[in-house]
Structures are given as structure tokens and as C-alpha cells.
Short mmCIF file of C-alpha atoms and ligand atoms in Angstrom, two decimals:
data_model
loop_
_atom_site.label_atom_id
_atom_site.label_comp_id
_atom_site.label_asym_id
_atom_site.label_seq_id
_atom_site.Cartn_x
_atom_site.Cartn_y
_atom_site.Cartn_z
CA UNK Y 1 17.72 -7.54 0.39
CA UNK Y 2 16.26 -10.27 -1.91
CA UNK Y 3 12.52 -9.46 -2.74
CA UNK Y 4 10.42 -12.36 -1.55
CA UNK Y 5 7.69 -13.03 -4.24
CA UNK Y 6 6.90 -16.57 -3.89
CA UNK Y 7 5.37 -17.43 -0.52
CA UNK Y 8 5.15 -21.25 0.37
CA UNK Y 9 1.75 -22.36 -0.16
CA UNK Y 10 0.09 -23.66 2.52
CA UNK Y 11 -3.22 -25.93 2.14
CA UNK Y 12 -6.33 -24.57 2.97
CA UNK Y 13 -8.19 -26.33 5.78
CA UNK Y 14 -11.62 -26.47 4.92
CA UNK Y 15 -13.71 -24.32 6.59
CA UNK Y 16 -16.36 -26.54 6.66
CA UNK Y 17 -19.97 -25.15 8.18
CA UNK Y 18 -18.09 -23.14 10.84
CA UNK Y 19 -17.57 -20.02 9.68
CA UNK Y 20 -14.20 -18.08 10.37
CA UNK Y 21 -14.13 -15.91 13.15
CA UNK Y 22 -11.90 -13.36 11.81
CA UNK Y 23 -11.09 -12.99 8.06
CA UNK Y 24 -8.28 -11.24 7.31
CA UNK Y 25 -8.09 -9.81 3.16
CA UNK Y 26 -4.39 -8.43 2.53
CA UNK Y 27 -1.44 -9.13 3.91
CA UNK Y 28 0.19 -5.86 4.44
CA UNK Y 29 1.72 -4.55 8.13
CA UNK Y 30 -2.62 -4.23 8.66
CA UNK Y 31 -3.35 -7.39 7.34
CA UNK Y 32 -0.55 -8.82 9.42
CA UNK Y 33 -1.17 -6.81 12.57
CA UNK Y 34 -4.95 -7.75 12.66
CA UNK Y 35 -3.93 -11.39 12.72
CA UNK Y 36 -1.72 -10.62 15.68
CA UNK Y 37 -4.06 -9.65 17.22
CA UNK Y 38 -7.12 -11.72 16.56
CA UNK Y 39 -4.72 -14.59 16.88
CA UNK Y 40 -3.62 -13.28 20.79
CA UNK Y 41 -7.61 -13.24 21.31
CA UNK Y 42 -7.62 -16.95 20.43
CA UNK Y 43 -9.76 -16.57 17.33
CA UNK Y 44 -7.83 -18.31 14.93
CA UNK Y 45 -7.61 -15.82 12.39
CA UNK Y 46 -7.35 -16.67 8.29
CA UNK Y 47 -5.37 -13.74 6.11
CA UNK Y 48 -5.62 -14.55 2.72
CA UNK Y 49 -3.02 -13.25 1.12
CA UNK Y 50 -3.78 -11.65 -2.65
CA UNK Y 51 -1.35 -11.71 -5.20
CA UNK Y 52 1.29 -9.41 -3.61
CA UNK Y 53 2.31 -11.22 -0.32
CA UNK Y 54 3.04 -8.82 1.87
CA UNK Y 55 1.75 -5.58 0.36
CA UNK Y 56 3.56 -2.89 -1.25
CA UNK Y 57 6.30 -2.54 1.93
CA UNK Y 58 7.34 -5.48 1.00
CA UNK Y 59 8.75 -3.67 -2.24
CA UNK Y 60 10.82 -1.66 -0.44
CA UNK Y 61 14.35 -2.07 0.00
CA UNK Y 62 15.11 -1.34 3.17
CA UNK Y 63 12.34 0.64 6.12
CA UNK Y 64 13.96 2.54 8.52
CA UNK Y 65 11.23 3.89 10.05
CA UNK Y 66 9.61 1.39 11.72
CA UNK Y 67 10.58 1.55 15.46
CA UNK Y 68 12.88 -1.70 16.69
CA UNK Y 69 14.79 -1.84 14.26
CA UNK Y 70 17.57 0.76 14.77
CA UNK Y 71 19.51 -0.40 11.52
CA UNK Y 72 16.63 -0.67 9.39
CA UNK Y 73 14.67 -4.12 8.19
CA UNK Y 74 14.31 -5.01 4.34
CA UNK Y 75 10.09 -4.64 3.22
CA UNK Y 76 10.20 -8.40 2.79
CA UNK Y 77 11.93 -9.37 6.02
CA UNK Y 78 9.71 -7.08 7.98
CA UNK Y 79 6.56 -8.90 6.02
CA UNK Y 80 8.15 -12.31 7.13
CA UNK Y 81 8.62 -11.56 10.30
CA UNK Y 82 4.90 -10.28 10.93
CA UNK Y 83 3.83 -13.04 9.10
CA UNK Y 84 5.31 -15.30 11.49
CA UNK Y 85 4.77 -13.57 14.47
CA UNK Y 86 1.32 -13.95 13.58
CA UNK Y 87 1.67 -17.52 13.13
CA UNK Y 88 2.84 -18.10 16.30
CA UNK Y 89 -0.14 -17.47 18.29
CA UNK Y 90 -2.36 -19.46 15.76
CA UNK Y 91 -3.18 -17.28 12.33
CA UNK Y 92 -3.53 -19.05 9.36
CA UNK Y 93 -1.68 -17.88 6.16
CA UNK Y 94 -3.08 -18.62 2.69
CA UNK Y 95 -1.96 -17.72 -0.70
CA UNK Y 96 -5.51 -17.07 -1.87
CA UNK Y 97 -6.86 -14.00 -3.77
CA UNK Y 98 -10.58 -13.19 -3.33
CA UNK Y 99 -12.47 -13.32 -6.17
CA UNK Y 100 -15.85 -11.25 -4.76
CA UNK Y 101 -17.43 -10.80 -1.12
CA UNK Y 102 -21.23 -11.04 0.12
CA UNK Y 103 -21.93 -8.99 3.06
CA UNK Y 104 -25.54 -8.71 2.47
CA UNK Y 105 -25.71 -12.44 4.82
CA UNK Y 106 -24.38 -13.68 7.57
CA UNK Y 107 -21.67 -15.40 7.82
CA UNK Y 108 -20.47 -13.17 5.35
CA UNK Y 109 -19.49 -14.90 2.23
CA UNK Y 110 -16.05 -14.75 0.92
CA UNK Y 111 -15.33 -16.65 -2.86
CA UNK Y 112 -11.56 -17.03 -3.21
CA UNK Y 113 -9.49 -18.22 -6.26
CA UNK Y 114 -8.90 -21.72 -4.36
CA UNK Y 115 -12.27 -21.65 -1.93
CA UNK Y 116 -15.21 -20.52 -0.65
CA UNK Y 117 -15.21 -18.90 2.86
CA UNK Y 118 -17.69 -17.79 5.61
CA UNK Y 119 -16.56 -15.42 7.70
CA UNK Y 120 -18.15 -13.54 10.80
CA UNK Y 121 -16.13 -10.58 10.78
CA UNK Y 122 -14.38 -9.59 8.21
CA UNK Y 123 -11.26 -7.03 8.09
CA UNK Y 124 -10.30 -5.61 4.18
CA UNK Y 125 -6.51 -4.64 4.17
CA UNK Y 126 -6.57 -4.90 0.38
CA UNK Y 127 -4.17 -1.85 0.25
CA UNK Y 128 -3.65 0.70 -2.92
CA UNK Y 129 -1.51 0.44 -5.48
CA UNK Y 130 0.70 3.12 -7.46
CA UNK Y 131 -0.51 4.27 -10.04
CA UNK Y 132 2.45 3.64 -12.93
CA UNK Y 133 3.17 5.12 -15.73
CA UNK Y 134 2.89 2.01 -18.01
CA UNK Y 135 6.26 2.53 -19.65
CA UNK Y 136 9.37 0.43 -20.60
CA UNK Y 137 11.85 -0.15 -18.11
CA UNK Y 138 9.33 0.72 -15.37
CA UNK Y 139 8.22 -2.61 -13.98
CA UNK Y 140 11.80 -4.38 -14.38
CA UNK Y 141 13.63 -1.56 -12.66
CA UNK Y 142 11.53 -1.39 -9.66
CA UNK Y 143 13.87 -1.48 -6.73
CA UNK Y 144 16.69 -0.61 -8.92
CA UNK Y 145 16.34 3.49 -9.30
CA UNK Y 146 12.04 3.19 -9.43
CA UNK Y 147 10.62 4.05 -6.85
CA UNK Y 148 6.98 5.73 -5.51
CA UNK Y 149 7.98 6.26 -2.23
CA UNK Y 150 10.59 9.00 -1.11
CA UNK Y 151 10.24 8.12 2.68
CA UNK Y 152 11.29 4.43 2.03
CA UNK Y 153 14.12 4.96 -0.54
CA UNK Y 154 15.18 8.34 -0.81
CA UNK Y 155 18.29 7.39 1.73
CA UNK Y 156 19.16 5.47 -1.43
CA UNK Y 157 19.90 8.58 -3.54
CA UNK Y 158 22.32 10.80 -1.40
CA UNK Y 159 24.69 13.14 -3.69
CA UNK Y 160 22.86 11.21 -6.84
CA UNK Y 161 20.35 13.17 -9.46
CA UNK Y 162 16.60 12.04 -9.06
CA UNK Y 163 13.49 12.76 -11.49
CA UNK Y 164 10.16 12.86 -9.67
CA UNK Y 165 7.51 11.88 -12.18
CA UNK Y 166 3.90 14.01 -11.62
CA UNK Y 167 2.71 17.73 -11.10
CA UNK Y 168 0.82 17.24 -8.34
CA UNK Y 169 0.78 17.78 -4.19
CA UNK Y 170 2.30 14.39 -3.93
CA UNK Y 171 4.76 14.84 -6.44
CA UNK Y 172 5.86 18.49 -5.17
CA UNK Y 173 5.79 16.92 -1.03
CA UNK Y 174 7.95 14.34 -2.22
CA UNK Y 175 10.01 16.38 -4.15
CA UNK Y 176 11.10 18.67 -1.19
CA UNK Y 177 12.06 15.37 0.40
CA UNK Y 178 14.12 13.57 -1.94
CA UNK Y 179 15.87 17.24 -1.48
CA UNK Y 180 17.55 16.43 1.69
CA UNK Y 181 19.77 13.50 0.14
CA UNK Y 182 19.97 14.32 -3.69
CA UNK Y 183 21.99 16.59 -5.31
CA UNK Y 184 19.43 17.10 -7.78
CA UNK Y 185 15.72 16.76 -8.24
CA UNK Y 186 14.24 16.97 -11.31
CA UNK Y 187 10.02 16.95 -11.76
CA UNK Y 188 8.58 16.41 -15.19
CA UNK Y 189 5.37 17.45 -15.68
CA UNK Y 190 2.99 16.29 -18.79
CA UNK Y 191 1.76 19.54 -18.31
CA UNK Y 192 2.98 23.61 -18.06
CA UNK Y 193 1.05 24.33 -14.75
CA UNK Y 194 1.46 22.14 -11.65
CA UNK Y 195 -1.61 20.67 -9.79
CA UNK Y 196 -0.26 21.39 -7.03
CA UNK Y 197 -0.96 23.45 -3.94
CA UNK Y 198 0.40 27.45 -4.37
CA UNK Y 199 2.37 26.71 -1.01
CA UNK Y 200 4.54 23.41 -2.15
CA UNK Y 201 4.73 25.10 -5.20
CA UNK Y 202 6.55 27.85 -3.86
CA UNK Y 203 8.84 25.83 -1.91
CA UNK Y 204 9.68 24.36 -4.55
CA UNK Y 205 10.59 27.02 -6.61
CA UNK Y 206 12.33 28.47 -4.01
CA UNK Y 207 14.94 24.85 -3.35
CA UNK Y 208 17.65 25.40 -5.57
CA UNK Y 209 17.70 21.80 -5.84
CA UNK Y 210 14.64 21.52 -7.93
CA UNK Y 211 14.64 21.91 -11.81
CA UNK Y 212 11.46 21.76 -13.76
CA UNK Y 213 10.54 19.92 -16.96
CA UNK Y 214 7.55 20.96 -18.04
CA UNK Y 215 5.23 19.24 -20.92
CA UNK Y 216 6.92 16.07 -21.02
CA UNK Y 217 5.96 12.50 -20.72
CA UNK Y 218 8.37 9.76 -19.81
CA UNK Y 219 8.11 7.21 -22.53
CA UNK Y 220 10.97 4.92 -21.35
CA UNK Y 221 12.91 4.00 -18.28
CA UNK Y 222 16.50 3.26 -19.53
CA UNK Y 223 18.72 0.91 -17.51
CA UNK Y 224 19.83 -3.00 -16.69
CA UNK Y 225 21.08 -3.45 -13.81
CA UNK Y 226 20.33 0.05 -12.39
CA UNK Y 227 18.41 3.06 -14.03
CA UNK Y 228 20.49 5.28 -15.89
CA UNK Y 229 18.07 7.61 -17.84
CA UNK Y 230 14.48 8.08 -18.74
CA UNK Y 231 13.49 9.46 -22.28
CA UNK Y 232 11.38 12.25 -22.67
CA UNK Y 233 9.03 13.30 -25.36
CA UNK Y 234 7.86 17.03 -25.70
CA UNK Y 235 4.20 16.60 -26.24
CA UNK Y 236 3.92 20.01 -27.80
CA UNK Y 237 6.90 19.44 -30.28
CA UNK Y 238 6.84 15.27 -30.39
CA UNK Y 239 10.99 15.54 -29.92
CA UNK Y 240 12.55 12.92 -27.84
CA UNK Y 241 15.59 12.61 -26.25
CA UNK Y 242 17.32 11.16 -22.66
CA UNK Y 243 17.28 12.64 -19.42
CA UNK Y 244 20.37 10.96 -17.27
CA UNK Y 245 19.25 9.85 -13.80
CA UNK Y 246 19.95 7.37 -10.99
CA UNK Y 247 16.24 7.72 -9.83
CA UNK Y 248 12.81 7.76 -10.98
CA UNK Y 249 10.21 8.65 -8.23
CA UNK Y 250 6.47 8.07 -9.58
CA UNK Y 251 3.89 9.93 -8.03
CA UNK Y 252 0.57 10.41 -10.50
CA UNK Y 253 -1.60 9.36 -7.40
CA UNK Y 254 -2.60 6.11 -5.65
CA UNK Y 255 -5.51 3.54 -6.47
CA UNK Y 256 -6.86 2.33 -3.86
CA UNK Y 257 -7.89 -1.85 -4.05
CA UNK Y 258 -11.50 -1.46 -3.30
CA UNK Y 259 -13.23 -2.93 -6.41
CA UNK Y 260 -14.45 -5.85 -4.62
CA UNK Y 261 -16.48 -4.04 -2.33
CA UNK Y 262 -18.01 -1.34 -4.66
CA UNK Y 263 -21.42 -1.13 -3.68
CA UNK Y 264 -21.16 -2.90 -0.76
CA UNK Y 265 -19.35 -0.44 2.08
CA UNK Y 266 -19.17 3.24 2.26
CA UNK Y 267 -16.45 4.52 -0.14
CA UNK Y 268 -14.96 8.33 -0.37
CA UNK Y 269 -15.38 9.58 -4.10
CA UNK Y 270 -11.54 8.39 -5.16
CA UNK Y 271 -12.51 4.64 -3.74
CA UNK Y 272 -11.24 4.63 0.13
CA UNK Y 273 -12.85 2.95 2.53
CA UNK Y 274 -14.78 5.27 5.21
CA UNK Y 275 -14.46 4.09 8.81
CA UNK Y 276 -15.03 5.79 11.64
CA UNK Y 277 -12.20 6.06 14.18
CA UNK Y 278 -12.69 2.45 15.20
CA UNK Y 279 -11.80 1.28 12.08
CA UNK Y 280 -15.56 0.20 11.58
CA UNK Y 281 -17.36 0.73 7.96
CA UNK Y 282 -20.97 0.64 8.03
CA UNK Y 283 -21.56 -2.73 7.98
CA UNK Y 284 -21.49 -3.84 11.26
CA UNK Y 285 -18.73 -7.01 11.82
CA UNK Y 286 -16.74 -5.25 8.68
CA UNK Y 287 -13.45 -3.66 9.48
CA UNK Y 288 -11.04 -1.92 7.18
CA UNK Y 289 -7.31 -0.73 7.67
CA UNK Y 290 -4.34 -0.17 6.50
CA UNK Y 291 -3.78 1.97 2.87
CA UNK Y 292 -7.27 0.93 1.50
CA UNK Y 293 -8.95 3.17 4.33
CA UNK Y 294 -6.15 6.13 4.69
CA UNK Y 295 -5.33 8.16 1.62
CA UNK Y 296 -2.91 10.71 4.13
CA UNK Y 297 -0.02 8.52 6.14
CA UNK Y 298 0.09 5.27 4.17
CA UNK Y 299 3.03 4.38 6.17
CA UNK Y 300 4.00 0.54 7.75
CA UNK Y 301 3.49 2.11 11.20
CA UNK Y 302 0.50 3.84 10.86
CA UNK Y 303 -1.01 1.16 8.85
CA UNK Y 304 -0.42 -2.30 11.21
CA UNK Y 305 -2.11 0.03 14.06
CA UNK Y 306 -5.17 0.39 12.20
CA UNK Y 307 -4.72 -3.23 11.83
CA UNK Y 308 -4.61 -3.71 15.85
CA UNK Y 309 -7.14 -1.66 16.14
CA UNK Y 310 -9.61 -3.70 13.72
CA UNK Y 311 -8.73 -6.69 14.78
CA UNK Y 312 -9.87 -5.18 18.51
CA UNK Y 313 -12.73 -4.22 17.65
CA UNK Y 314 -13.64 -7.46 15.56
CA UNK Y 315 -13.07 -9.25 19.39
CA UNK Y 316 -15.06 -6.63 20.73
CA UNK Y 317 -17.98 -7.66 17.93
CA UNK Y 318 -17.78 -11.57 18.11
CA UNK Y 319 -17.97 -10.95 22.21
CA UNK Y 320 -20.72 -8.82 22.20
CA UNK Y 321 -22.56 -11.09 19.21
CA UNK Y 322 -21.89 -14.02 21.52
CA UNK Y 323 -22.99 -12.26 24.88
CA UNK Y 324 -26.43 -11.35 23.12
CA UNK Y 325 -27.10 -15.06 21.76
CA UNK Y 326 -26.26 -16.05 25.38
CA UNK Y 327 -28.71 -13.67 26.73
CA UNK Y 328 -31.61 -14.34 23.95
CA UNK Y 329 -31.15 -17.96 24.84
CA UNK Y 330 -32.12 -17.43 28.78
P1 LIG E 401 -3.03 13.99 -7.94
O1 LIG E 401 -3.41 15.26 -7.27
O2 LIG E 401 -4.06 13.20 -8.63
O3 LIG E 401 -1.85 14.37 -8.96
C1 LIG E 401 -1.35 13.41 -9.83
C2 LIG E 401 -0.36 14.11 -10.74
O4 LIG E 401 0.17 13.13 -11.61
C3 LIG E 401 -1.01 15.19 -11.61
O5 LIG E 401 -0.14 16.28 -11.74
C4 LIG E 401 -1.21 14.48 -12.94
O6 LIG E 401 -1.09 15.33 -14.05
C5 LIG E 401 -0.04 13.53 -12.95
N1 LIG E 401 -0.32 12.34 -13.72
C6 LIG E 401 -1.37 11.50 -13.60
N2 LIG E 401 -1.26 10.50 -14.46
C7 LIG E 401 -0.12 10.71 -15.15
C8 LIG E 401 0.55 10.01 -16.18
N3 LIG E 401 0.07 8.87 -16.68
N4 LIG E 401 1.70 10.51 -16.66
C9 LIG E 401 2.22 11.65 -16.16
N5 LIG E 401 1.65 12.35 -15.19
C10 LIG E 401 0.49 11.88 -14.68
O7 LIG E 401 -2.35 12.95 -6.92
P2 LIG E 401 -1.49 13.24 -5.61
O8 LIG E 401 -0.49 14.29 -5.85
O9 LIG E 401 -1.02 11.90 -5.13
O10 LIG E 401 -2.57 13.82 -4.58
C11 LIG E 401 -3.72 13.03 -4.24
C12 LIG E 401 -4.58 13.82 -3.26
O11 LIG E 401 -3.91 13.91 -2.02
C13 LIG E 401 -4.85 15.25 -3.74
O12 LIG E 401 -6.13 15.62 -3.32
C14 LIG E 401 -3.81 16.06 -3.00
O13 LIG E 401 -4.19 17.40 -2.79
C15 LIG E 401 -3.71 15.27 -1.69
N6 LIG E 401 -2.38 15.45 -1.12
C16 LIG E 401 -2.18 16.53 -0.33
C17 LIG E 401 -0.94 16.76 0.20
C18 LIG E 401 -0.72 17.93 1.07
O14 LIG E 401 -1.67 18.70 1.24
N7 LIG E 401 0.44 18.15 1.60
C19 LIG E 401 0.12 15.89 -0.07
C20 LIG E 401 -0.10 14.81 -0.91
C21 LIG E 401 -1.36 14.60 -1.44
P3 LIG E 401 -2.21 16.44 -14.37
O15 LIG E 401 -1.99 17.55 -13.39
O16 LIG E 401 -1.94 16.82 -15.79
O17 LIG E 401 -3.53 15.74 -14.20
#
């Protein structure tokens, strides 16, 4: 499956003095969903999209564990394809990235990279991104042996040797995974004692298929068409040398895209959103689903029905807004 990067742009209408009903930030499975949605209620929802058009599935080679799709769907196919179910019922689709937000006023304010917005509700499916290790060979062989997720691409690696890249519960959970397809899994840790958990840890000294490297640091990823090694260094003796591999798996934790909103909505101490179960953060009208609000499942399924259920309760908002300016008015 051919990664789709480059999205067709599509001119803004101007928003004029109405505000939109429903803005959509992201365009993820929750960014997508919520548009569904809104768009079913007639609202006429605008997604704009960020730089990464359809979010970090869209990375992803091939899902096979979203339900309807018995034979799996590539991450950019499955973006397309919620993208234009979206479309269908009357979502708009711009390649915009949002420069900052006001929700101290109403309409909230929304300054993007092409235009201004006004929005009265507002749902943030800005995702999180992997953190990376920042080394050569890492960007350029993404979808060619790199990988951070074991659920999406570990399929990928059956009978093949795999390095998982971190120390901590992530890395370890993951680890365990990858087990079930590759012959071998190797972590490197920067450090000698794992971060994580005693329990994972135990499993996974227990799975014959998992080796330990212990104070090393990737410095390269080797490979051109497909990854074929990573080097090493030894930070306590500065040696290098290569580690053969068909995979790297990079889990040093997940950064969550909430820098916009910093000061604005209620945030957990790493940066998630906090919602309550209604995907509501504590500014009335504002919404947030999808990866940005959920550091535990960040999966496509679990993250386009947070998106439904935003978008619902955004309906549910506008409706009762409207009912009460109705009823002020008598
Ligand atoms: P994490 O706990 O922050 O661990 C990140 C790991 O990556 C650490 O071992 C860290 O090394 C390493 N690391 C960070 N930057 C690195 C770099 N540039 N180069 C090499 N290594 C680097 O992240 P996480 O494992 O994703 O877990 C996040 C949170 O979710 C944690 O609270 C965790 O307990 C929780 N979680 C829980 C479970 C579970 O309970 N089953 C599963 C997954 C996640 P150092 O140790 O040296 O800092």
C-alpha cells in the first residue's frame, strides 16, 4: 500500500460571520468519525486537517483490526475512505493546520495557517505522536522495518529477528507481542535496569524469545530499501558496532499534540486531554477524542468512537444552546 501524503487541496469557503457549527482539529479515525457524525446531524462539519492527513494510522501498512474488513485495509485507504464517507453527508475537508485557538469567547476562535475560523463547538483530535529516536535511517525507513506499533505491523515480522527500542512498560508489552510472530526479539535499553513494571519484566525474562541489550543507544538505522541493521554504541565503553535486524520497534513513550491548548483545557501531567466519559473537557462546547485524550488503547477503533461520541454530544450542545435562545426569546 502506497502511503498517501499529499491530500488534494480543497479551497476554503469563507466562513464569513457565521460561525461553524462543528469544528473538527485532526483528521485521524476521531477526527474523521466526528465529521460522520456531525455531518449525519446536518451540521456541516469543517475538519481541518494538520500536517499529517489522516493521523498516524495512516502510517501503517496494513490494519487488520478494524472490524469490516476481514482481509485487512492499508492506514491510508482506511483514512480515505472515512474521509469520504464523511464527505458524503456534507463535511468539509481542509488541508489547514491551526496555528492557536481562543476559547475564552464565543464563537470560539480558531487561527489557521490559511484562515481564521469561528467555531461553536469545537472537537480537538490533534492526536500524539511517537516519540523517535532522532537517528539516521529512522525517518526514511518508516514503513520499511520502523515501526512504533506492534499491533499494526508485527504480522509483518513472522520467523524474522526484531529489536524493540526502550526499557519501559510499553516497550516490555510490546515486546511480548512482537513474540508471537518473530523468531527473535531483541530490546536495547540505554540503560542496565528496565523502567518497567516487575510483572512484564518477568515475562519477559521468562520468553525465550527475548534477548536483552542493555546500555546501548541506537545511533543509526542501517538499510535502503528495507532495514537491515541498527548500530549500537555502548555508552559505558563508547564501542560501536551493528546489530542485524529486519525490524526496529520504537517505544520511548508518546507525545501527545496538545500544545495549542496549554492553558486553555484541563490537561493530565504528561499533556492528555481530561474528559469526562462524554468526551467533554471543561469548557463547555469543547470536545476531545481520539489519541490526544487516551494515553491506554490508542487504537483506530477505539479512537473514531470517541470521535462519534464527541461529535454526539457537540449535537446534543448546539440543540440545547439553540433550545435555550428559543426559550429566552419567548
Ligand atoms: P515510559 O515509561 O516513559 O518509558 C520510555 C522508555 O523509553 C524508558 O525506558 C526510557 O529510558 C526510554 N527512552 C526514552 N527516550 C529514549 C531515547 N531517546 N533513547 C532510548 N531510550 C529512550 O513510556 P511507556 O513505556 O510508553 O509508558 C508510558 C506510560 O504508560 C507509563 O506510565 C507506563 O507505566 C504506562 N503503560 C503501562 C502499561 C501497562 O501497565 N501494561 C503498558 C504501557 C504503558 P529510561 O528508562 O532510561 O528513561
Amino acid at each position: 500500500m502506497e502511503f498517501n501524503f499529499s491530500p488534494t487541496p480543497q479551497k476554503a469557503e469563507p466562513t464569513g460571520d457565521q460561525p461553524v457549527k462543528v469544528l473538527v482539529i485532526g483528521s485521524g479515525p476521531a477526527g474523521l468519525a466526528a465529521a460522520l457524525y456531525a455531518a449525519r446531524a446536518e451540521l456541516n462539519p469543517l475538519v481541518l486537517t494538520g500536517m499529517e492527513l489522516h493521523g498516524q494510522a495512516a502510517l501503517t501498512n496494513t490494519i487488520e483490526n478494524y472490524p469490516g474488513f476481514p482481509d485487512g485495509v492499508g492506514g491510508a485507504e482506511l483514512g480515505d475512505l472515512f474521509q469520504k464517507q464523511a464527505e458524503r453527508f456534507g463535511a468539509r475537508v481542509e488541508f489547514d493546520t491551526v496555528e492557536s485557538v481562543d476559547l475564552s469567547v464565543r464563537p470560539f476562535v480558531v487561527k489557521a495557517y490559511n484562515q481564521v475560523y469561528q467555531a461553536d463547538t469545537l472537537i480537538i483530535s490533534t492526536g500524539a505522536s511517537s516519540n523517535r529516536l532522532g537517528v539516521p535511517g529512522e525517518t526514511e525507513l518508516i514503513g520499511k522495518g520502523v515501526s512504533y506499533c506492534a499491533t499494526c505491523d508485527g504480522w509483518f515480522f513472522k520467523n524474522k529477528k526484531v529489536v524493540v527500542v526502550g526499557g519501559g512498560d510499553s516497550a516490555l508489552e510490546e515486546a511480548l507481542f512482537l513474540t508471537r510472530y518473530a523468531s527473535t526479539v531483541t530490546v536495547i535499553h540505554r540503560r542496565d535496569a528496565l523502567r518497567a513494571g516487575a510483572i512484564l519484566q518477568r515475562r519477559a525474562a521468562e520468553n525465550s524469545k527475548v534477548k536483552f541489550i542493555y546500555n546501548a543507544v541506537v545511533t543509526d538505522v542501517i538499510g535502503s530499501d528495507a532495514v537491515t541493521a541498527v548500530r549500537l554504541r555502548d555508552v559505558k565503553t563508547g564501542e560501536t558496532r551493528e546489530h542485524p535486524t529486519d525490524g526496529v520497534f520504537i517505544f520511548i513513550g508518546h507525545t501527545p499534540n496538545t500544545s495549542l491548548f496549554k492553558g486553555q483545557v484541563d490537561m493530565d501531567e504528561r499533556g492528555y486531554i481530561r474528559t469526562n466519559s462524554l468526551m467533554e473537557t471543561n469548557v463547555p462546547g469543547v470536545y476531545a477524542a481520539g489519541e490526544v485524550a487516551d494515553p491506554n488503547f490508542r487504537q483506530v477503533i477505539t479512537s473514531a468512537g470517541m470521535g462519534a461520541a464527541a461529535a454526539m454530544r457537540a449535537v446534543h450542545f448546539l440543540e440545547s444552546s439553540h433550545s435555550e435562545k428559543v426559550t429566552a426569546s419567548v
